Amino acid sequence: MREGTFTSALHEPRTTVVVGRWLGAALLVCFLTGLLSHVLQQPPTWLRDHLPSHPVNGYRVTQGLHVISGIAAIPLLGAKLWTVYPNLFEWPPARSVLHALERLGIAILVSTMLVELFTGLLNILEWYPWPFPFRQTHFWLAWLATGGLLLHVAAKGPMIGQHWRRGSVPALRQRRAFLGVVTVAAIAVTVTTAGQTVPWLRRLTLFAPRRPDIGELGLPITRTAAQANTTVTPADWRLRVDGPQPYELTMAQLLALPQYDSHLPISCVEGWSASAHWSGVRVRDLLARAGAPPTARVRVTSLEANGPYRIMEMPAAYAQDPLTLLALRVNGRVLTADHGYPARIIAPNRPGVLQTKWVARLEVI
Ligand SMILES: Nc1nc2c(c(=O)[nH]1)N[C@H]1C(S)=C(S)[C@@H](COP(=O)(O)O)O[C@H]1N2
Ligand SMILES: [Mo]
């Protein structure tokens, strides 16, 4: 490396360690909440029947944290990489096989981390400019990146330990200024996007792709009836319930059943969430009427002809929860086509993608 190429005094371990700690904390929160989201969306069989429907706002909080920590990690990763980037031009590139392997590890870590955060960001903007399925890729990259991160932290352990405490190296005015700027940047991206899910930050929502309180009936719309080709409900629409004693109900018959209210959020995996007052028929009443045992799971099918969320399965804990409704009304009005008319599912503590709209059929399984 030529002397004097990198003139900043901050390409040094103490600065890297301080930023690295914040980044590590954000990534840990992001990884754990991401795992939870993945499991809730597509639970493995052994876990399926142990997922709780409470706390009702659980997914709203964890997925909010997932997107918030992921967004905060972007400026933190940028700062972290800036403190160490002169190492990129190290000469000779490898001093030994071990050193070469370590550098290769870092290259893989940095690239998976960048791809992970970048695809996550594009996903919350609902932009999918890649040919691979987002969720699976995001999931496996998360394991790669986290595994790589743990190895990296272990390899750098002695150096991190040495610079962990304040006072390990002389305080630097530039360092304090730099850390101040990084903090402000991380806080700024957080408060200007977190309003998608935190109501009292709503007015600061400059950059979030959505303001969840803006939309028909005070709720946003992700997939419209036009996109799902469900704008016109078939005139002979009936709710079909299949089970030991199958039956069908017209809208008038559904409305004649006991109606219940639930105040529940829709919490989209993309990080926004919004609460609404729903009313309709309890799913557990509909299942009991079909002769289903209380341990039964249910499969819900939408009128939508295709689309990834046309069919949804619901474990018994959700189906039996008194808050889980086949909703017919929202915020005091009949559902609109975009909100899932004639009927939609609303259940506590579940990802938005499972709150099926335009319901045609329940099936006891
Ligand atoms: N049938 C069906 N239901 C669906 C969807 C869909 O694409 N098809 N989208 C889901 C998603 S991603 C979310 S976040 C919730 C809320 O979407 P909305 O805001 O469009 O009502 O509905 C869910 N229900
Ligand atoms: Mo969603």
mmCIF file with all atom_site columns, N, CA and C and ligand atoms in Angstrom, residues 219-224 266-269 272 302 304 308-310 338-339 344 352-358, ligand 1:
data_model
loop_
_atom_site.group_PDB
_atom_site.id
_atom_site.type_symbol
_atom_site.label_atom_id
_atom_site.label_alt_id
_atom_site.label_comp_id
_atom_site.label_asym_id
_atom_site.label_entity_id
_atom_site.label_seq_id
_atom_site.pdbx_PDB_ins_code
_atom_site.Cartn_x
_atom_site.Cartn_y
_atom_site.Cartn_z
_atom_site.occupancy
_atom_site.B_iso_or_equiv
_atom_site.pdbx_formal_charge
_atom_site.auth_seq_id
_atom_site.auth_comp_id
_atom_site.auth_asym_id
_atom_site.auth_atom_id
_atom_site.pdbx_PDB_model_num
ATOM   1   N N   . LEU A 1 219 ? -57.064 1.948   5.331  1.00 0.00 ? 219 LEU A N   1
ATOM   2   C CA  . LEU A 1 219 ? -56.125 0.820   5.275  1.00 0.00 ? 219 LEU A CA  1
ATOM   3   C C   . LEU A 1 219 ? -55.484 0.781   3.896  1.00 0.00 ? 219 LEU A C   1
ATOM   4   N N   . PRO A 1 220 ? -54.201 0.444   3.827  1.00 0.00 ? 220 PRO A N   1
ATOM   5   C CA  . PRO A 1 220 ? -53.567 0.365   2.508  1.00 0.00 ? 220 PRO A CA  1
ATOM   6   C C   . PRO A 1 220 ? -54.000 -0.900  1.763  1.00 0.00 ? 220 PRO A C   1
ATOM   7   N N   . ILE A 1 221 ? -53.729 -0.927  0.478  1.00 0.00 ? 221 ILE A N   1
ATOM   8   C CA  . ILE A 1 221 ? -54.070 -2.089  -0.338 1.00 0.00 ? 221 ILE A CA  1
ATOM   9   C C   . ILE A 1 221 ? -52.814 -2.544  -1.055 1.00 0.00 ? 221 ILE A C   1
ATOM   10  N N   . THR A 1 222 ? -52.480 -3.800  -0.875 1.00 0.00 ? 222 THR A N   1
ATOM   11  C CA  . THR A 1 222 ? -51.276 -4.338  -1.492 1.00 0.00 ? 222 THR A CA  1
ATOM   12  C C   . THR A 1 222 ? -51.618 -4.924  -2.850 1.00 0.00 ? 222 THR A C   1
ATOM   13  N N   . ARG A 1 223 ? -52.573 -5.832  -2.830 1.00 0.00 ? 223 ARG A N   1
ATOM   14  C CA  . ARG A 1 223 ? -52.989 -6.451  -4.086 1.00 0.00 ? 223 ARG A CA  1
ATOM   15  C C   . ARG A 1 223 ? -54.432 -6.039  -4.315 1.00 0.00 ? 223 ARG A C   1
ATOM   16  N N   . THR A 1 224 ? -54.688 -5.393  -5.441 1.00 0.00 ? 224 THR A N   1
ATOM   17  C CA  . THR A 1 224 ? -56.034 -4.910  -5.705 1.00 0.00 ? 224 THR A CA  1
ATOM   18  C C   . THR A 1 224 ? -56.886 -6.024  -6.288 1.00 0.00 ? 224 THR A C   1
ATOM   19  N N   . ILE A 1 266 ? -53.358 -5.573  10.432 1.00 0.00 ? 266 ILE A N   1
ATOM   20  C CA  . ILE A 1 266 ? -52.754 -6.314  9.338  1.00 0.00 ? 266 ILE A CA  1
ATOM   21  C C   . ILE A 1 266 ? -51.281 -5.931  9.389  1.00 0.00 ? 266 ILE A C   1
ATOM   22  N N   . SER A 1 267 ? -50.407 -6.920  9.482  1.00 0.00 ? 267 SER A N   1
ATOM   23  C CA  . SER A 1 267 ? -48.979 -6.635  9.597  1.00 0.00 ? 267 SER A CA  1
ATOM   24  C C   . SER A 1 267 ? -48.279 -7.269  8.413  1.00 0.00 ? 267 SER A C   1
ATOM   25  N N   . CYS A 1 268 ? -47.977 -6.447  7.439  1.00 0.00 ? 268 CYS A N   1
ATOM   26  C CA  . CYS A 1 268 ? -47.385 -6.966  6.213  1.00 0.00 ? 268 CYS A CA  1
ATOM   27  C C   . CYS A 1 268 ? -45.926 -7.325  6.456  1.00 0.00 ? 268 CYS A C   1
ATOM   28  N N   . VAL A 1 269 ? -45.464 -8.360  5.777  1.00 0.00 ? 269 VAL A N   1
ATOM   29  C CA  . VAL A 1 269 ? -44.051 -8.732  5.881  1.00 0.00 ? 269 VAL A CA  1
ATOM   30  C C   . VAL A 1 269 ? -43.154 -7.593  5.404  1.00 0.00 ? 269 VAL A C   1
ATOM   31  N N   . TRP A 1 272 ? -45.002 -2.624  6.991  1.00 0.00 ? 272 TRP A N   1
ATOM   32  C CA  . TRP A 1 272 ? -46.053 -1.698  7.425  1.00 0.00 ? 272 TRP A CA  1
ATOM   33  C C   . TRP A 1 272 ? -47.100 -2.483  8.202  1.00 0.00 ? 272 TRP A C   1
ATOM   34  N N   . SER A 1 302 ? -59.014 -18.769 -1.765 1.00 0.00 ? 302 SER A N   1
ATOM   35  C CA  . SER A 1 302 ? -59.540 -17.497 -2.252 1.00 0.00 ? 302 SER A CA  1
ATOM   36  C C   . SER A 1 302 ? -60.206 -17.678 -3.618 1.00 0.00 ? 302 SER A C   1
ATOM   37  N N   . GLU A 1 304 ? -59.540 -15.830 -5.970 1.00 0.00 ? 304 GLU A N   1
ATOM   38  C CA  . GLU A 1 304 ? -58.465 -15.481 -6.896 1.00 0.00 ? 304 GLU A CA  1
ATOM   39  C C   . GLU A 1 304 ? -58.039 -16.732 -7.678 1.00 0.00 ? 304 GLU A C   1
ATOM   40  N N   . PRO A 1 308 ? -49.736 -16.079 -5.304 1.00 0.00 ? 308 PRO A N   1
ATOM   41  C CA  . PRO A 1 308 ? -49.052 -16.888 -4.289 1.00 0.00 ? 308 PRO A CA  1
ATOM   42  C C   . PRO A 1 308 ? -49.863 -17.059 -3.000 1.00 0.00 ? 308 PRO A C   1
ATOM   43  N N   . TYR A 1 309 ? -50.835 -16.182 -2.757 1.00 0.00 ? 309 TYR A N   1
ATOM   44  C CA  . TYR A 1 309 ? -51.546 -16.247 -1.470 1.00 0.00 ? 309 TYR A CA  1
ATOM   45  C C   . TYR A 1 309 ? -52.996 -16.709 -1.647 1.00 0.00 ? 309 TYR A C   1
ATOM   46  N N   . ARG A 1 310 ? -53.233 -17.445 -2.711 1.00 0.00 ? 310 ARG A N   1
ATOM   47  C CA  . ARG A 1 310 ? -54.583 -17.924 -3.000 1.00 0.00 ? 310 ARG A CA  1
ATOM   48  C C   . ARG A 1 310 ? -55.037 -18.953 -1.965 1.00 0.00 ? 310 ARG A C   1
ATOM   49  N N   . ASP A 1 338 ? -61.379 -4.273  -3.085 1.00 0.00 ? 338 ASP A N   1
ATOM   50  C CA  . ASP A 1 338 ? -59.935 -4.285  -2.838 1.00 0.00 ? 338 ASP A CA  1
ATOM   51  C C   . ASP A 1 338 ? -59.584 -4.826  -1.453 1.00 0.00 ? 338 ASP A C   1
ATOM   52  N N   . HIS A 1 339 ? -60.496 -4.719  -0.513 1.00 0.00 ? 339 HIS A N   1
ATOM   53  C CA  . HIS A 1 339 ? -60.232 -5.241  0.835  1.00 0.00 ? 339 HIS A CA  1
ATOM   54  C C   . HIS A 1 339 ? -60.706 -6.675  1.010  1.00 0.00 ? 339 HIS A C   1
ATOM   55  N N   . ARG A 1 344 ? -63.121 -11.908 4.089  1.00 0.00 ? 344 ARG A N   1
ATOM   56  C CA  . ARG A 1 344 ? -61.680 -12.111 4.225  1.00 0.00 ? 344 ARG A CA  1
ATOM   57  C C   . ARG A 1 344 ? -61.369 -12.651 5.615  1.00 0.00 ? 344 ARG A C   1
ATOM   58  N N   . GLY A 1 352 ? -49.268 -10.646 7.344  1.00 0.00 ? 352 GLY A N   1
ATOM   59  C CA  . GLY A 1 352 ? -50.301 -10.142 6.441  1.00 0.00 ? 352 GLY A CA  1
ATOM   60  C C   . GLY A 1 352 ? -50.589 -11.057 5.266  1.00 0.00 ? 352 GLY A C   1
ATOM   61  N N   . VAL A 1 353 ? -49.570 -11.714 4.754  1.00 0.00 ? 353 VAL A N   1
ATOM   62  C CA  . VAL A 1 353 ? -49.768 -12.568 3.575  1.00 0.00 ? 353 VAL A CA  1
ATOM   63  C C   . VAL A 1 353 ? -50.747 -13.710 3.850  1.00 0.00 ? 353 VAL A C   1
ATOM   64  N N   . LEU A 1 354 ? -50.987 -13.996 5.142  1.00 0.00 ? 354 LEU A N   1
ATOM   65  C CA  . LEU A 1 354 ? -51.911 -15.090 5.477  1.00 0.00 ? 354 LEU A CA  1
ATOM   66  C C   . LEU A 1 354 ? -53.324 -14.586 5.793  1.00 0.00 ? 354 LEU A C   1
ATOM   67  N N   . GLN A 1 355 ? -53.535 -13.271 5.665  1.00 0.00 ? 355 GLN A N   1
ATOM   68  C CA  . GLN A 1 355 ? -54.866 -12.714 5.950  1.00 0.00 ? 355 GLN A CA  1
ATOM   69  C C   . GLN A 1 355 ? -55.651 -12.714 4.628  1.00 0.00 ? 355 GLN A C   1
ATOM   70  N N   . THR A 1 356 ? -56.061 -13.893 4.244  1.00 0.00 ? 356 THR A N   1
ATOM   71  C CA  . THR A 1 356 ? -56.584 -14.130 2.892  1.00 0.00 ? 356 THR A CA  1
ATOM   72  C C   . THR A 1 356 ? -57.833 -13.308 2.561  1.00 0.00 ? 356 THR A C   1
ATOM   73  N N   . LYS A 1 357 ? -57.795 -12.708 1.376  1.00 0.00 ? 357 LYS A N   1
ATOM   74  C CA  . LYS A 1 357 ? -58.942 -11.928 0.891  1.00 0.00 ? 357 LYS A CA  1
ATOM   75  C C   . LYS A 1 357 ? -59.769 -12.746 -0.100 1.00 0.00 ? 357 LYS A C   1
ATOM   76  N N   . TRP A 1 358 ? -60.981 -12.283 -0.360 1.00 0.00 ? 358 TRP A N   1
ATOM   77  C CA  . TRP A 1 358 ? -61.886 -12.903 -1.347 1.00 0.00 ? 358 TRP A CA  1
ATOM   78  C C   . TRP A 1 358 ? -62.085 -14.403 -1.064 1.00 0.00 ? 358 TRP A C   1
HETATM 79  N N1  . LIG B 2 .   ? -56.290 -13.741 -1.776 1.00 0.00 ? 1   LIG B N1  1
HETATM 80  C C1  . LIG B 2 .   ? -55.286 -12.931 -1.380 1.00 0.00 ? 1   LIG B C1  1
HETATM 81  N N2  . LIG B 2 .   ? -55.266 -12.488 -0.124 1.00 0.00 ? 1   LIG B N2  1
HETATM 82  C C2  . LIG B 2 .   ? -54.278 -11.668 0.300  1.00 0.00 ? 1   LIG B C2  1
HETATM 83  C C3  . LIG B 2 .   ? -53.259 -11.248 -0.568 1.00 0.00 ? 1   LIG B C3  1
HETATM 84  C C4  . LIG B 2 .   ? -53.282 -11.740 -1.882 1.00 0.00 ? 1   LIG B C4  1
HETATM 85  O O1  . LIG B 2 .   ? -52.403 -11.447 -2.702 1.00 0.00 ? 1   LIG B O1  1
HETATM 86  N N3  . LIG B 2 .   ? -54.320 -12.569 -2.264 1.00 0.00 ? 1   LIG B N3  1
HETATM 87  N N4  . LIG B 2 .   ? -52.279 -10.380 -0.111 1.00 0.00 ? 1   LIG B N4  1
HETATM 88  C C5  . LIG B 2 .   ? -51.971 -10.448 1.321  1.00 0.00 ? 1   LIG B C5  1
HETATM 89  C C6  . LIG B 2 .   ? -51.041 -9.431  1.804  1.00 0.00 ? 1   LIG B C6  1
HETATM 90  S S1  . LIG B 2 .   ? -49.464 -9.469  1.184  1.00 0.00 ? 1   LIG B S1  1
HETATM 91  C C7  . LIG B 2 .   ? -51.359 -8.572  2.800  1.00 0.00 ? 1   LIG B C7  1
HETATM 92  S S2  . LIG B 2 .   ? -50.193 -7.565  3.517  1.00 0.00 ? 1   LIG B S2  1
HETATM 93  C C8  . LIG B 2 .   ? -52.748 -8.518  3.316  1.00 0.00 ? 1   LIG B C8  1
HETATM 94  C C9  . LIG B 2 .   ? -53.228 -7.106  3.360  1.00 0.00 ? 1   LIG B C9  1
HETATM 95  O O2  . LIG B 2 .   ? -53.319 -6.680  2.055  1.00 0.00 ? 1   LIG B O2  1
HETATM 96  P P1  . LIG B 2 .   ? -54.250 -5.488  1.635  1.00 0.00 ? 1   LIG B P1  1
HETATM 97  O O3  . LIG B 2 .   ? -53.600 -4.279  2.229  1.00 0.00 ? 1   LIG B O3  1
HETATM 98  O O4  . LIG B 2 .   ? -54.154 -5.502  0.155  1.00 0.00 ? 1   LIG B O4  1
HETATM 99  O O5  . LIG B 2 .   ? -55.597 -5.729  2.179  1.00 0.00 ? 1   LIG B O5  1
HETATM 100 O O6  . LIG B 2 .   ? -53.635 -9.267  2.537  1.00 0.00 ? 1   LIG B O6  1
HETATM 101 C C10 . LIG B 2 .   ? -53.204 -10.511 2.198  1.00 0.00 ? 1   LIG B C10 1
HETATM 102 N N5  . LIG B 2 .   ? -54.293 -11.236 1.572  1.00 0.00 ? 1   LIG B N5  1
#
